[in-house]
Amino acid sequence: MEEAQIKVTDLCKNFKTYKREAGFLEMVKSFIKRDYVIKNAVKNINFEINAGERVALIGPNGAGKSSTVKMLTGILEPTSGSVRVLGSDPFKERSKVVRNYGVIFGQKHNLWWDVPAIDSYHLFKAMYDISDDDFRKRLKVVRNNLGIKDYLKTPVRKLSLGERMRCELGLIFMHNPKIVFLDEPTIGVDVVGKKKISDFLLRINKKFNTTILFTSHDMGDVDKICKRAIIINEGCVIFDGKISHLKKEYVDSKTLHLKFNKPLEQKTIFDKEIEKIGTSTYRLIFEKTESVSAFLRKVLGDESKEVIDIRIIEADLN
């Protein structure tokens, strides 16, 4: 059996925070003796990620997501526990594994600020010793799939946040990494840009079996890109499983679209409220405990109404 690409065992990260009350006297006291508070950002978490998996790391602000990603990428040293990425310790052996990474932190940038984005691409080419032929091929792929052709020759400081994020994403794939860590990569990206990003990530994952670890507060993005979710809250893993299982456990409603051969006059069907969304198309919302199939049997058995189309809308995480 192939070893997991990422293996996290009893991982903990504590931060020492300086504490001082307000006021001049407290300020003077702090020069003599400082008080500290220990914050447990990550508490004994365990998980494994295999090659080619698309995993979402989600949770509220301050849950420990970014601290976890920083330990996985070797930026932070764990307080205790262990992290193994591609068989190595990413903090102690960072130079050994870093060339197999692609990393985006939404609030940081890999692109040089005052020069065109393409200059940073050429810098990466030199840093990762990418051949001329591979560079041309990969640049064409990211340029076309992410829609960044018109942005590459523009100074990065003149790009919108969404445009910059798409250029950042293209950049980290230029050296064909085995694993990509994407921390809030869709911040500030419009709907069209988000679709380009999700389509691109799915295409790269399928073609190269690239492992994707994705953090986001946009559950729509998580739903489109990932098949597995790890939920962290207050530094602890509270869920680790398939997105489909997460939906079953936490999504409380289902949506049904019915199209009839002619508009209906009533506002309910079998005591179920309906919402008109087209000339003869109606939307119905079902709670988790309600049976859609039982309702459909009644509707299809009603000779006074001819149903010509049925759509059950898959619930998303939003």
Short mmCIF file of C-alpha atoms in Angstrom, two decimals:
data_model
loop_
_atom_site.label_atom_id
_atom_site.label_comp_id
_atom_site.label_asym_id
_atom_site.label_seq_id
_atom_site.Cartn_x
_atom_site.Cartn_y
_atom_site.Cartn_z
CA MET A 1 0.00 0.00 0.00
CA GLU A 2 1.37 3.40 -0.99
CA GLU A 3 2.37 5.66 1.89
CA ALA A 4 0.25 8.78 2.45
CA GLN A 5 1.74 11.95 0.96
CA ILE A 6 0.77 13.92 4.07
CA LYS A 7 0.69 12.33 7.52
CA VAL A 8 -0.17 14.34 10.63
CA THR A 9 0.14 12.70 14.06
CA ASP A 10 -0.89 14.30 17.38
CA LEU A 11 0.01 17.72 15.98
CA CYS A 12 0.00 20.68 18.38
CA LYS A 13 0.95 24.32 18.06
CA ASN A 14 1.02 26.75 20.98
CA PHE A 15 1.67 30.49 20.82
CA LYS A 16 2.90 32.63 23.70
CA THR A 17 1.01 35.94 23.75
CA TYR A 18 2.12 38.98 25.77
CA LYS A 19 -0.62 40.20 28.11
CA ARG A 20 -0.90 43.68 29.65
CA GLU A 21 -3.82 45.60 31.10
CA ALA A 22 -4.50 49.19 30.00
CA GLY A 23 -3.06 52.13 31.93
CA PHE A 24 0.25 53.83 32.74
CA LEU A 25 0.89 51.81 35.92
CA GLU A 26 0.40 48.53 34.06
CA MET A 27 2.83 49.73 31.40
CA VAL A 28 5.49 50.40 34.07
CA LYS A 29 4.85 46.99 35.65
CA SER A 30 5.33 45.34 32.29
CA PHE A 31 8.92 46.62 32.12
CA ILE A 32 9.66 44.74 35.35
CA LYS A 33 7.68 41.57 34.78
CA ARG A 34 5.78 40.46 31.72
CA ASP A 35 2.75 38.20 31.85
CA TYR A 36 2.10 35.75 29.05
CA VAL A 37 -0.85 33.67 27.96
CA ILE A 38 -0.40 30.38 26.11
CA LYS A 39 -2.84 29.95 23.23
CA ASN A 40 -3.39 26.40 21.96
CA ALA A 41 -3.94 27.06 18.25
CA VAL A 42 -3.79 23.40 17.17
CA LYS A 43 -4.59 20.55 19.57
CA ASN A 44 -3.57 16.96 18.88
CA ILE A 45 -4.92 16.69 15.34
CA ASN A 46 -4.47 13.57 13.20
CA PHE A 47 -5.13 12.95 9.52
CA GLU A 48 -3.60 11.48 6.37
CA ILE A 49 -3.90 12.65 2.76
CA ASN A 50 -3.08 10.36 -0.16
CA ALA A 51 -1.72 11.29 -3.58
CA GLY A 52 -4.33 12.93 -5.82
CA GLU A 53 -6.84 13.71 -3.09
CA ARG A 54 -8.72 17.02 -3.12
CA VAL A 55 -9.22 17.97 0.52
CA ALA A 56 -10.83 21.05 2.06
CA LEU A 57 -9.58 22.29 5.43
CA ILE A 58 -12.43 24.40 6.76
CA GLY A 59 -13.50 26.11 9.95
CA PRO A 60 -14.20 29.54 11.48
CA ASN A 61 -11.61 32.31 11.83
CA GLY A 62 -9.04 31.41 14.47
CA ALA A 63 -9.85 27.70 14.26
CA GLY A 64 -6.25 26.73 13.45
CA LYS A 65 -6.48 26.21 9.68
CA SER A 66 -3.69 28.57 8.64
CA SER A 67 -1.42 27.41 11.47
CA THR A 68 -1.90 23.84 10.28
CA VAL A 69 -1.08 24.73 6.67
CA LYS A 70 2.02 26.65 7.80
CA MET A 71 3.25 23.60 9.70
CA LEU A 72 2.60 21.38 6.68
CA THR A 73 4.64 23.70 4.48
CA GLY A 74 7.51 24.04 6.96
CA ILE A 75 6.93 27.70 7.83
CA LEU A 76 6.06 26.96 11.47
CA GLU A 77 7.65 24.38 13.74
CA PRO A 78 5.15 22.23 15.65
CA THR A 79 5.14 22.48 19.45
CA SER A 80 4.65 18.72 19.60
CA GLY A 81 3.53 15.85 17.41
CA SER A 82 4.78 15.17 13.92
CA VAL A 83 4.21 16.13 10.29
CA ARG A 84 5.50 14.06 7.38
CA VAL A 85 5.09 15.35 3.83
CA LEU A 86 6.41 13.14 1.03
CA GLY A 87 8.20 11.14 3.72
CA SER A 88 10.12 14.11 5.17
CA ASP A 89 9.77 16.60 8.01
CA PRO A 90 8.82 19.84 6.21
CA PHE A 91 10.37 22.08 8.89
CA LYS A 92 13.67 20.25 9.40
CA GLU A 93 14.08 19.12 5.78
CA ARG A 94 12.40 21.99 3.99
CA SER A 95 14.94 22.29 1.18
CA LYS A 96 14.35 18.62 0.35
CA VAL A 97 10.59 18.87 -0.15
CA VAL A 98 9.85 22.49 -1.00
CA ARG A 99 10.36 22.09 -4.75
CA ASN A 100 7.46 19.61 -4.74
CA TYR A 101 5.13 22.25 -3.25
CA GLY A 102 2.94 24.94 -4.71
CA VAL A 103 1.70 27.39 -2.05
CA ILE A 104 -0.73 30.31 -2.01
CA PHE A 105 -1.64 32.34 1.06
CA GLY A 106 -4.51 34.67 0.15
CA GLN A 107 -3.08 37.67 2.01
CA LYS A 108 0.51 37.20 0.74
CA HIS A 109 1.91 37.28 -2.77
CA ASN A 110 4.56 35.40 -4.72
CA LEU A 111 4.52 37.91 -7.57
CA TRP A 112 6.88 40.88 -7.57
CA TRP A 113 4.78 43.96 -6.88
CA ASP A 114 6.21 46.59 -9.23
CA VAL A 115 6.98 44.52 -12.33
CA PRO A 116 4.75 42.66 -14.81
CA ALA A 117 3.58 39.24 -13.63
CA ILE A 118 5.42 37.51 -16.49
CA ASP A 119 8.75 38.60 -14.94
CA SER A 120 7.95 36.55 -11.83
CA TYR A 121 7.14 33.58 -14.07
CA HIS A 122 10.61 33.84 -15.64
CA LEU A 123 12.15 34.09 -12.16
CA PHE A 124 10.38 30.87 -11.15
CA LYS A 125 11.68 29.27 -14.36
CA ALA A 126 15.24 29.98 -13.25
CA MET A 127 14.64 29.03 -9.59
CA TYR A 128 13.13 25.65 -10.44
CA ASP A 129 15.37 25.01 -13.47
CA ILE A 130 12.40 24.59 -15.82
CA SER A 131 13.39 23.84 -19.41
CA ASP A 132 12.42 26.29 -22.17
CA ASP A 133 10.07 23.73 -23.73
CA ASP A 134 8.30 22.88 -20.45
CA PHE A 135 8.02 26.57 -19.58
CA ARG A 136 6.32 27.38 -22.90
CA LYS A 137 3.89 24.46 -22.59
CA ARG A 138 2.95 25.18 -18.98
CA LEU A 139 2.62 28.91 -19.56
CA LYS A 140 0.21 28.22 -22.41
CA VAL A 141 -1.87 25.92 -20.19
CA VAL A 142 -2.19 28.35 -17.26
CA ARG A 143 -2.65 31.38 -19.53
CA ASN A 144 -5.52 29.81 -21.47
CA ASN A 145 -7.24 27.97 -18.62
CA LEU A 146 -7.08 30.80 -16.09
CA GLY A 147 -7.78 33.58 -18.60
CA ILE A 148 -4.69 35.59 -17.60
CA LYS A 149 -3.21 36.35 -21.03
CA ASP A 150 -4.10 40.05 -20.79
CA TYR A 151 -2.74 40.37 -17.23
CA LEU A 152 0.74 38.89 -17.54
CA LYS A 153 2.35 42.02 -19.01
CA THR A 154 0.70 44.36 -16.49
CA PRO A 155 2.56 45.45 -13.32
CA VAL A 156 1.14 43.42 -10.45
CA ARG A 157 0.26 46.53 -8.40
CA LYS A 158 -2.18 47.56 -11.17
CA LEU A 159 -4.08 44.27 -11.13
CA SER A 160 -7.28 43.80 -9.15
CA LEU A 161 -7.16 41.31 -6.29
CA GLY A 162 -9.04 38.73 -8.35
CA GLU A 163 -6.73 39.18 -11.36
CA ARG A 164 -3.66 38.89 -9.16
CA MET A 165 -4.93 35.71 -7.48
CA ARG A 166 -5.40 34.04 -10.86
CA CYS A 167 -1.84 35.02 -11.86
CA GLU A 168 -0.58 33.73 -8.49
CA LEU A 169 -2.33 30.40 -9.07
CA GLY A 170 -0.80 30.02 -12.52
CA LEU A 171 2.65 30.78 -11.12
CA ILE A 172 2.68 28.01 -8.51
CA PHE A 173 1.88 25.37 -11.14
CA MET A 174 4.79 26.28 -13.42
CA HIS A 175 7.13 23.74 -11.77
CA ASN A 176 4.47 20.97 -11.79
CA PRO A 177 4.27 20.45 -7.99
CA LYS A 178 3.08 17.18 -6.47
CA ILE A 179 1.12 18.98 -3.73
CA VAL A 180 -0.53 22.40 -3.69
CA PHE A 181 -1.55 24.21 -0.50
CA LEU A 182 -4.16 26.87 -1.26
CA ASP A 183 -5.08 29.10 1.69
CA GLU A 184 -8.08 31.27 0.69
CA PRO A 185 -7.13 31.44 -3.03
CA THR A 186 -10.52 32.78 -4.13
CA ILE A 187 -10.58 35.90 -1.92
CA GLY A 188 -11.74 38.84 -4.03
CA VAL A 189 -12.27 36.72 -7.16
CA ASP A 190 -15.49 37.27 -9.11
CA VAL A 191 -17.87 34.49 -10.17
CA VAL A 192 -16.27 34.04 -13.62
CA GLY A 193 -12.78 33.95 -12.09
CA LYS A 194 -13.86 31.40 -9.47
CA LYS A 195 -15.21 29.10 -12.16
CA LYS A 196 -11.94 29.35 -14.10
CA ILE A 197 -10.00 28.53 -10.94
CA SER A 198 -12.17 25.54 -9.99
CA ASP A 199 -12.15 24.16 -13.56
CA PHE A 200 -8.36 24.59 -13.74
CA LEU A 201 -7.74 22.83 -10.41
CA LEU A 202 -9.96 19.90 -11.37
CA ARG A 203 -8.23 19.59 -14.75
CA ILE A 204 -4.73 19.66 -13.22
CA ASN A 205 -5.75 17.18 -10.51
CA LYS A 206 -7.13 14.76 -13.10
CA LYS A 207 -4.20 15.06 -15.53
CA PHE A 208 -1.26 15.02 -13.09
CA ASN A 209 -2.83 13.45 -9.96
CA THR A 210 -1.85 16.61 -8.06
CA THR A 211 -2.81 16.60 -4.39
CA ILE A 212 -4.82 19.67 -3.37
CA LEU A 213 -5.28 20.98 0.17
CA PHE A 214 -7.71 23.88 0.01
CA THR A 215 -8.90 26.27 2.72
CA SER A 216 -11.78 28.65 2.14
CA HIS A 217 -14.77 30.30 3.80
CA ASP A 218 -16.70 29.95 0.53
CA MET A 219 -18.50 26.64 0.85
CA GLY A 220 -19.56 26.83 -2.79
CA ASP A 221 -15.89 26.66 -3.83
CA VAL A 222 -15.26 23.79 -1.43
CA ASP A 223 -18.21 21.89 -2.86
CA LYS A 224 -17.00 22.31 -6.46
CA ILE A 225 -13.31 21.53 -5.91
CA CYS A 226 -13.02 19.02 -3.06
CA LYS A 227 -14.30 15.50 -2.38
CA ARG A 228 -13.23 15.35 1.26
CA ALA A 229 -13.47 17.85 4.10
CA ILE A 230 -11.58 18.19 7.37
CA ILE A 231 -13.34 20.59 9.73
CA ILE A 232 -11.26 22.24 12.45
CA ASN A 233 -12.82 24.14 15.35
CA GLU A 234 -10.87 25.60 18.28
CA GLY A 235 -7.79 23.70 17.14
CA CYS A 236 -9.47 20.27 17.03
CA VAL A 237 -10.66 18.11 14.14
CA ILE A 238 -14.42 17.68 14.52
CA PHE A 239 -15.16 16.09 11.12
CA ASP A 240 -13.07 14.20 8.57
CA GLY A 241 -14.91 12.56 5.71
CA LYS A 242 -16.50 12.85 2.31
CA ILE A 243 -18.26 16.07 1.28
CA SER A 244 -21.33 13.94 0.45
CA HIS A 245 -21.45 12.71 4.06
CA LEU A 246 -21.02 16.27 5.32
CA LYS A 247 -24.05 17.32 3.28
CA LYS A 248 -26.17 14.50 4.64
CA GLU A 249 -25.24 15.41 8.19
CA TYR A 250 -25.48 19.21 8.04
CA VAL A 251 -27.60 20.27 5.03
CA ASP A 252 -31.21 20.57 6.14
CA SER A 253 -33.18 20.99 2.91
CA LYS A 254 -33.66 19.74 -0.66
CA THR A 255 -35.02 21.62 -3.67
CA LEU A 256 -37.37 20.27 -6.33
CA HIS A 257 -38.17 21.98 -9.66
CA LEU A 258 -41.35 20.85 -11.43
CA LYS A 259 -42.38 21.95 -14.92
CA PHE A 260 -46.00 21.41 -15.98
CA ASN A 261 -47.62 21.50 -19.41
CA LYS A 262 -49.42 24.71 -18.40
CA PRO A 263 -49.30 27.26 -15.55
CA LEU A 264 -51.02 26.33 -12.30
CA GLU A 265 -53.64 28.48 -10.63
CA GLN A 266 -53.16 27.24 -7.07
CA LYS A 267 -50.34 28.25 -4.70
CA THR A 268 -49.91 24.83 -3.10
CA ILE A 269 -49.71 21.22 -4.29
CA PHE A 270 -50.87 18.62 -1.78
CA ASP A 271 -50.49 21.23 0.98
CA LYS A 272 -46.92 21.98 -0.15
CA GLU A 273 -46.21 25.65 -0.90
CA ILE A 274 -44.88 26.31 -4.41
CA GLU A 275 -42.88 29.23 -5.85
CA LYS A 276 -43.24 30.16 -9.51
CA ILE A 277 -39.82 30.53 -11.20
CA GLY A 278 -40.85 30.28 -14.87
CA THR A 279 -43.93 30.31 -17.10
CA SER A 280 -44.98 26.88 -15.89
CA THR A 281 -42.04 25.92 -13.66
CA TYR A 282 -42.26 25.85 -9.86
CA ARG A 283 -39.83 25.43 -6.99
CA LEU A 284 -40.55 23.48 -3.81
CA ILE A 285 -38.35 23.27 -0.71
CA PHE A 286 -38.31 20.07 1.36
CA GLU A 287 -36.95 19.75 4.86
CA LYS A 288 -34.44 16.99 5.57
CA THR A 289 -37.13 14.80 7.16
CA GLU A 290 -39.62 15.16 4.28
CA SER A 291 -39.84 12.54 1.53
CA VAL A 292 -39.44 13.91 -2.00
CA SER A 293 -40.21 10.52 -3.57
CA ALA A 294 -43.53 10.19 -1.72
CA PHE A 295 -44.53 13.68 -2.88
CA LEU A 296 -43.59 12.88 -6.50
CA ARG A 297 -45.69 9.72 -6.47
CA LYS A 298 -48.71 11.82 -5.52
CA VAL A 299 -48.03 14.48 -8.18
CA LEU A 300 -47.40 11.96 -10.97
CA GLY A 301 -50.55 10.10 -10.00
CA ASP A 302 -52.69 13.26 -10.25
CA GLU A 303 -54.34 13.16 -13.68
CA SER A 304 -55.32 16.86 -13.45
CA LYS A 305 -51.66 17.93 -13.69
CA GLU A 306 -49.25 16.87 -16.43
CA VAL A 307 -45.60 17.03 -15.34
CA ILE A 308 -43.19 17.41 -18.28
CA ASP A 309 -39.90 17.89 -16.39
CA ILE A 310 -38.54 17.08 -12.92
CA ARG A 311 -35.28 18.33 -11.43
CA ILE A 312 -34.00 17.54 -7.96
CA ILE A 313 -31.38 20.15 -7.10
CA GLU A 314 -28.40 18.72 -5.24
CA ALA A 315 -27.83 20.67 -2.03
CA ASP A 316 -24.54 22.54 -1.71
CA LEU A 317 -22.64 23.50 1.42
CA ASN A 318 -23.76 27.12 1.32
#
